[in-house]
PDB file of C-alpha atoms in Angstrom:
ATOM      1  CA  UNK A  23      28.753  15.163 -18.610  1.00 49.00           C
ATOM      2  CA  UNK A  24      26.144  13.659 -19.910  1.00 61.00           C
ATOM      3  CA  UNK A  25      25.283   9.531 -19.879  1.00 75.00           C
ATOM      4  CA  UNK A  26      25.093   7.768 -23.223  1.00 89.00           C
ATOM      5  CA  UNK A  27      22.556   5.663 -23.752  1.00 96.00           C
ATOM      6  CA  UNK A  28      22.471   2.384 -26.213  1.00 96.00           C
ATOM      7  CA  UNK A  29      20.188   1.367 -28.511  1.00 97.00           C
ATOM      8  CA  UNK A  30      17.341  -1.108 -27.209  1.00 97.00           C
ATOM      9  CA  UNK A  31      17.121   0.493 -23.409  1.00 97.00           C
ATOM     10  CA  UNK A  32      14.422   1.885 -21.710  1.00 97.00           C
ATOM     11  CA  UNK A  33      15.030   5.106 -19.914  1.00 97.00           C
ATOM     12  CA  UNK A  34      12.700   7.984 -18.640  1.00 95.00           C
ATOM     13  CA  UNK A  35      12.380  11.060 -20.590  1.00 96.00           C
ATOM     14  CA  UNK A  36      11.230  13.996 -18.756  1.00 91.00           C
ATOM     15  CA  UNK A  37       7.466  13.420 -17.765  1.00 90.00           C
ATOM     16  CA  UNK A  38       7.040  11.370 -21.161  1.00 93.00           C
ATOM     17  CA  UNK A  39       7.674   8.638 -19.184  1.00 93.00           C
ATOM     18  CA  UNK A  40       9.468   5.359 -20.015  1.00 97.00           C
ATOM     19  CA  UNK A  41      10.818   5.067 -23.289  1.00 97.00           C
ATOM     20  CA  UNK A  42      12.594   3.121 -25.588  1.00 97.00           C
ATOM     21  CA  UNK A  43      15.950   4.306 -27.271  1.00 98.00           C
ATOM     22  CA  UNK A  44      14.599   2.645 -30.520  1.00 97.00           C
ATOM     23  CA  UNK A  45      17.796   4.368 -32.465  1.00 96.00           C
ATOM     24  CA  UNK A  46      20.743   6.933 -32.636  1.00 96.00           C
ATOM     25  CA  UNK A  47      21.256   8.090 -35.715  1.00 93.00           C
ATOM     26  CA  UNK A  48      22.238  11.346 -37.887  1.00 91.00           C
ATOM     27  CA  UNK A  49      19.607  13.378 -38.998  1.00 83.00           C
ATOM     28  CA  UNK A  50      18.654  16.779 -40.000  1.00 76.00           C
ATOM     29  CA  UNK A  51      15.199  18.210 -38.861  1.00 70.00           C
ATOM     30  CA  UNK A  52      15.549  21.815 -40.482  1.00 67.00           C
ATOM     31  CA  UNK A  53      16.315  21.814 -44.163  1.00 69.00           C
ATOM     32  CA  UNK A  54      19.104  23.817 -44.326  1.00 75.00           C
ATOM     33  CA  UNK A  55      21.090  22.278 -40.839  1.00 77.00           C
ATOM     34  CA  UNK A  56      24.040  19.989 -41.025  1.00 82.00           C
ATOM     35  CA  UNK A  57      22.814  16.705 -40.145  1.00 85.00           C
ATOM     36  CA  UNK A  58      23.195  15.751 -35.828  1.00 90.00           C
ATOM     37  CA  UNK A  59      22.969  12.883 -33.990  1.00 94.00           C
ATOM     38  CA  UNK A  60      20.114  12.148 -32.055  1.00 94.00           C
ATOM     39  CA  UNK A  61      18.642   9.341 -30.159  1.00 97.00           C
ATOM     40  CA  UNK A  62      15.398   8.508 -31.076  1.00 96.00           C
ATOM     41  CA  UNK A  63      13.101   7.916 -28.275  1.00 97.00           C
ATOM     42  CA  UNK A  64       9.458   5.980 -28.588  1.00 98.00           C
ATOM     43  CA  UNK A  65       7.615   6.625 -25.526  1.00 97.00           C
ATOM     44  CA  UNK A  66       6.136   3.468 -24.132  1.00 95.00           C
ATOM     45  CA  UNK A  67       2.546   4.876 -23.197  1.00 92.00           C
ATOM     46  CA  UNK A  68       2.355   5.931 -26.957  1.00 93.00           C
ATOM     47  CA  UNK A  69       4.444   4.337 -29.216  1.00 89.00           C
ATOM     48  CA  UNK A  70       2.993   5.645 -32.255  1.00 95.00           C
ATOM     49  CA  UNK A  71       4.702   9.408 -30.858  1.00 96.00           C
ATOM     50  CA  UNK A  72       8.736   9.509 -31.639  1.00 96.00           C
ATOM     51  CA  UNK A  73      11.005  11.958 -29.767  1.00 96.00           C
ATOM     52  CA  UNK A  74      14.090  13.766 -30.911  1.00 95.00           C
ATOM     53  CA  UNK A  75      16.654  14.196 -28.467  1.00 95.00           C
ATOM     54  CA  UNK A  76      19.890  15.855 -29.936  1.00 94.00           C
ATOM     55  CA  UNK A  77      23.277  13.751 -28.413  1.00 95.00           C
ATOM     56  CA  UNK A  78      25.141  16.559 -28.158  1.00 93.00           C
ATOM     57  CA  UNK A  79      22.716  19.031 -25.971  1.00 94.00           C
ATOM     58  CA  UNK A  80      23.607  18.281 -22.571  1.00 94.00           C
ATOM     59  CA  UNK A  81      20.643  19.939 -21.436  1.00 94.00           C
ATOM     60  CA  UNK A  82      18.018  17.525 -23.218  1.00 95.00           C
ATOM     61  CA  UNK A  83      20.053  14.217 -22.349  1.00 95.00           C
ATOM     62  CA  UNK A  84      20.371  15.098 -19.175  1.00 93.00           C
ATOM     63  CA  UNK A  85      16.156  14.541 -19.092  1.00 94.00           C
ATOM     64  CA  UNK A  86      16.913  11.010 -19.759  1.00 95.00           C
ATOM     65  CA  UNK A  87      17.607   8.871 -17.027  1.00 94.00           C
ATOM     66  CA  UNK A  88      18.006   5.372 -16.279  1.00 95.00           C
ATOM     67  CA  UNK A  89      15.234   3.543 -14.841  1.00 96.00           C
ATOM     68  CA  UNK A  90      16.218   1.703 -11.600  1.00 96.00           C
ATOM     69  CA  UNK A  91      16.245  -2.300 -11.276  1.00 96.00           C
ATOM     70  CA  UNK A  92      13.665  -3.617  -8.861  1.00 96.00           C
ATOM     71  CA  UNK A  93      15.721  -3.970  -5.583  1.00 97.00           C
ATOM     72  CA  UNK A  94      16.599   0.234  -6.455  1.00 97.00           C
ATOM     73  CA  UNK A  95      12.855   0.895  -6.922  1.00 97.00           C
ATOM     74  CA  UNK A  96      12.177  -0.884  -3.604  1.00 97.00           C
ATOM     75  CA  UNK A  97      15.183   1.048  -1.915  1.00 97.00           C
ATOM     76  CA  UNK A  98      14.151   4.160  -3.828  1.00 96.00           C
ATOM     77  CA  UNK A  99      10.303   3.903  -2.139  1.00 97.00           C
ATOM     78  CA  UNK A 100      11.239   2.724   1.448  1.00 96.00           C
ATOM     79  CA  UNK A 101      13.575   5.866   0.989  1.00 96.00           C
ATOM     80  CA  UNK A 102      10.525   7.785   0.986  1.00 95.00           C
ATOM     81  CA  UNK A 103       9.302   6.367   4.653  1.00 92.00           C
ATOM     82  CA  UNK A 104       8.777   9.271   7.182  1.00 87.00           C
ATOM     83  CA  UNK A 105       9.222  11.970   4.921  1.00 89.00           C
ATOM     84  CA  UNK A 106       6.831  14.656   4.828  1.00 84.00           C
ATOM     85  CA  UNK A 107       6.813  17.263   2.292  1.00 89.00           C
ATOM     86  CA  UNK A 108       4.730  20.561   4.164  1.00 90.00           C
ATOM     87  CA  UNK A 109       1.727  21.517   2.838  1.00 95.00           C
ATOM     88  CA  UNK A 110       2.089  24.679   1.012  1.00 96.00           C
ATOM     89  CA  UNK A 111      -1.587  27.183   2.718  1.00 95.00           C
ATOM     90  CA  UNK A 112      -0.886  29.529  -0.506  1.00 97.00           C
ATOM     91  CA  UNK A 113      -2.789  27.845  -3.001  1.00 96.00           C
ATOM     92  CA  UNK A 114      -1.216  29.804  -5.381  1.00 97.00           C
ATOM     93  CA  UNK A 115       2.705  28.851  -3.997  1.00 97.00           C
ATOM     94  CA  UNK A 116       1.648  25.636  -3.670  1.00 97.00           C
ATOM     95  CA  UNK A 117       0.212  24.891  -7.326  1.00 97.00           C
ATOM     96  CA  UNK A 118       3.627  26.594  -8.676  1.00 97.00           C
ATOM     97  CA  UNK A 119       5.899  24.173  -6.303  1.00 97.00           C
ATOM     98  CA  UNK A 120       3.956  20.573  -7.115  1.00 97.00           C
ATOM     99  CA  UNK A 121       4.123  21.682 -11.087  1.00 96.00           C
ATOM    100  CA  UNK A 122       7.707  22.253 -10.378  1.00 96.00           C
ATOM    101  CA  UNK A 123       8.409  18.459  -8.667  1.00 95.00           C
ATOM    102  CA  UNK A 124       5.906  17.158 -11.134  1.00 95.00           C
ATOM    103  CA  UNK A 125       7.984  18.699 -13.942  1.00 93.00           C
ATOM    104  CA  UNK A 126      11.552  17.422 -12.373  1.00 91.00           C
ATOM    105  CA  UNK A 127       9.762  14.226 -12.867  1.00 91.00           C
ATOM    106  CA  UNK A 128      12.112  12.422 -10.169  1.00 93.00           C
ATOM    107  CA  UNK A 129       9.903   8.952  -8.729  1.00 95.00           C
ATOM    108  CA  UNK A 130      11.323   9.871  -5.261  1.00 95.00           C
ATOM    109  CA  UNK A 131      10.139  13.227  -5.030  1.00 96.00           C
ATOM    110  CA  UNK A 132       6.627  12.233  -7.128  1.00 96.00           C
ATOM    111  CA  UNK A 133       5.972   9.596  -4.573  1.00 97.00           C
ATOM    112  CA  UNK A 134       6.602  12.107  -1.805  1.00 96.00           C
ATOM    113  CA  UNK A 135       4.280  14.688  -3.340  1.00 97.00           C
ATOM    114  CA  UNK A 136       1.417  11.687  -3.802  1.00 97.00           C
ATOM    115  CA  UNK A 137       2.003  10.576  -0.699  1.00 95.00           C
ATOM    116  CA  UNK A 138       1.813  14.795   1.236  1.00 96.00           C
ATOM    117  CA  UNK A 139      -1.766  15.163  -1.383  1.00 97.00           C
ATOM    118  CA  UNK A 140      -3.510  11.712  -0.390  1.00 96.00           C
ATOM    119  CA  UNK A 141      -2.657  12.929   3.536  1.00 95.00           C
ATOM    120  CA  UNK A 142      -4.590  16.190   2.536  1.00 96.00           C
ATOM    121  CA  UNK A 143      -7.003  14.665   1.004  1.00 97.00           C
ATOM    122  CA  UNK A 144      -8.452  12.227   3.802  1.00 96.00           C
ATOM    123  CA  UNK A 145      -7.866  14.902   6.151  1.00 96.00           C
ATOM    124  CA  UNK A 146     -10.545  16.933   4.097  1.00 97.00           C
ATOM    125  CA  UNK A 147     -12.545  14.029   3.505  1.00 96.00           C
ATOM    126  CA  UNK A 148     -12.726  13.427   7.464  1.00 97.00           C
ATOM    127  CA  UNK A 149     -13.832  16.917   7.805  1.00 97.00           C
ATOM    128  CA  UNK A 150     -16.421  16.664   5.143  1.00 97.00           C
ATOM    129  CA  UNK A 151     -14.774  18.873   2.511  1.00 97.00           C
ATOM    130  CA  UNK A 152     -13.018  18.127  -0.526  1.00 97.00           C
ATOM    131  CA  UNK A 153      -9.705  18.541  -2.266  1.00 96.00           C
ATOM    132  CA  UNK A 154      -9.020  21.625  -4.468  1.00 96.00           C
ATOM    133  CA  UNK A 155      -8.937  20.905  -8.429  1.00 97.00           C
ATOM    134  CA  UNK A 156      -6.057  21.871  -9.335  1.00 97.00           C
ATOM    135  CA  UNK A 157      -4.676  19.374  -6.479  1.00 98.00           C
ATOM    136  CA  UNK A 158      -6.493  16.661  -7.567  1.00 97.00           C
ATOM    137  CA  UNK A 159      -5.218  17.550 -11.169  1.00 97.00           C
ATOM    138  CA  UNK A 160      -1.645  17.416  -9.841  1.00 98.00           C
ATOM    139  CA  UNK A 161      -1.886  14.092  -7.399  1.00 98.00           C
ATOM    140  CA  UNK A 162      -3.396  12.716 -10.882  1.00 97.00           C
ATOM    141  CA  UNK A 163      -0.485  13.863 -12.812  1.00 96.00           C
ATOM    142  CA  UNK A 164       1.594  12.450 -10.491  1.00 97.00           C
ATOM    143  CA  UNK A 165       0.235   9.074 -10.026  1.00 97.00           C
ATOM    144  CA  UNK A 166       0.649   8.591 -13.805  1.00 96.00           C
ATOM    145  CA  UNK A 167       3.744   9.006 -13.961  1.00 96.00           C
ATOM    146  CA  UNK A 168       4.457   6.460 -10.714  1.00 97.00           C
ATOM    147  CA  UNK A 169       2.324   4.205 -12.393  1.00 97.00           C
ATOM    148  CA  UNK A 170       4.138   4.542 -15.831  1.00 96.00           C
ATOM    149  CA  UNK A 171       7.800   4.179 -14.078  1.00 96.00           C
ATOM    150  CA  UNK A 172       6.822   1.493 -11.429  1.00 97.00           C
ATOM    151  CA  UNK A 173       4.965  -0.597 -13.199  1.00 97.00           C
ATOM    152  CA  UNK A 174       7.333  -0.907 -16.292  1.00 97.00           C
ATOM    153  CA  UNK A 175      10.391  -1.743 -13.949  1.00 97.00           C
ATOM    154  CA  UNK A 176       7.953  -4.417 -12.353  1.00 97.00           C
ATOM    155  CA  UNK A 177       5.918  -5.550 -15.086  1.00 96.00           C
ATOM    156  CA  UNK A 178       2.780  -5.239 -13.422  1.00 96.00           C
ATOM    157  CA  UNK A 179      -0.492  -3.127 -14.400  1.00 95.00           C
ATOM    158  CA  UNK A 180      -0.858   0.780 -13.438  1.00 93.00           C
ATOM    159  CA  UNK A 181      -3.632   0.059 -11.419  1.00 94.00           C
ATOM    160  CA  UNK A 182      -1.242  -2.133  -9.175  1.00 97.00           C
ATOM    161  CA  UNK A 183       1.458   0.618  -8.212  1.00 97.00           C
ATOM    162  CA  UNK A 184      -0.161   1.444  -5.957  1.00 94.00           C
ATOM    163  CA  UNK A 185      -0.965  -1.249  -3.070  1.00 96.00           C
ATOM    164  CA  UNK A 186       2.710  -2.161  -4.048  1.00 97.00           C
ATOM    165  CA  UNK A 187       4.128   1.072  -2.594  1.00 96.00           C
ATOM    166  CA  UNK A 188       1.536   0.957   0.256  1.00 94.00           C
ATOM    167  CA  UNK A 189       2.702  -2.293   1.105  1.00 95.00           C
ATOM    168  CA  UNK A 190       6.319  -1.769   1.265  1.00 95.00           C
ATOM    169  CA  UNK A 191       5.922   1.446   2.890  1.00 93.00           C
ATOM    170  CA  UNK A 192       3.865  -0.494   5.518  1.00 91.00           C
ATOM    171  CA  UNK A 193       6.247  -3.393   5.815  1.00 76.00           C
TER     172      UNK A 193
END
């Protein structure tokens, strides 16, 4: 089943990040459909863009989540201590993976993935080479959506994120 969200709360959409429920109402997007009830989501990062998410499609609520309170975020990153997601030789099996945690869009397993790419990348660095585009692309991908989640539960600027993680993870 489901959760049902109110009017006014922020929540995380997919990989649009946080948004605002900014209404459910009835409304009919084809012509010719009965009107349905949808909540009307305003992504935070770009308010100007409104998303449709039908109440009664399990499947698309079920992309919304709750954003955690900042003593779950904290919980949520120290979870994330000593785990080491392998690094995927297949370039091809490992783009396909990341896309796939990237999509899922969960901030435990994005954190996990930033964490496995920034290992790869100083170990390349150290060794005089440099990371692959497309994993660059991804660790980017993922960072912004970290920064977008993180940062709206603590108020604080993207560019912040992350010495806050480093730091608890540290601590």
């Amino acid at each position: 089943m489901a959760d049902t969200y109110r009017k006014g709360e922020y929540v995380r959409y997919a990989c649009n990040g946080v948004c605002l429920v900014d209404d459910i109402r009835l409304d009919s997007l084809a012509r010719k459909e009965a009107p349905k009830e949808f909540y009307i989501l305003k992504p935070v990062s770009n308010p100007a863009s409104t998303i449709f998410v039908p109440t009664g499609s399990a499947a698309l609520v079920n992309k919304m989540s709750r954003l955690p309170d900042r003593e779950e975020l904290d919980q949520l990153i120290l979870s994330t201590k000593g785990i080491q997601f392998p690094w995927i030789e297949d370039r091809k099996v490992r783009l396909a993976r990341f896309q796939e945690i990237v999509k899922d869009c969960d901030l435990r397993d994005l954190i996990c993935l930033a964490l496995c790419i920034q290992q790869r990348k100083r170990t390349l660095s150290a060794a005089g080479k440099k990371l692959g585009a497309s994993d660059e692309g991804v660790l980017q991908k993922a960072q912004a959506l970290i920064e977008n989640q993180v940062g709206f539960v603590l108020q604080v600027s993207s560019d912040q994120v992350g010495a806050y993680i480093r730091q608890k993870l540290d601590s």
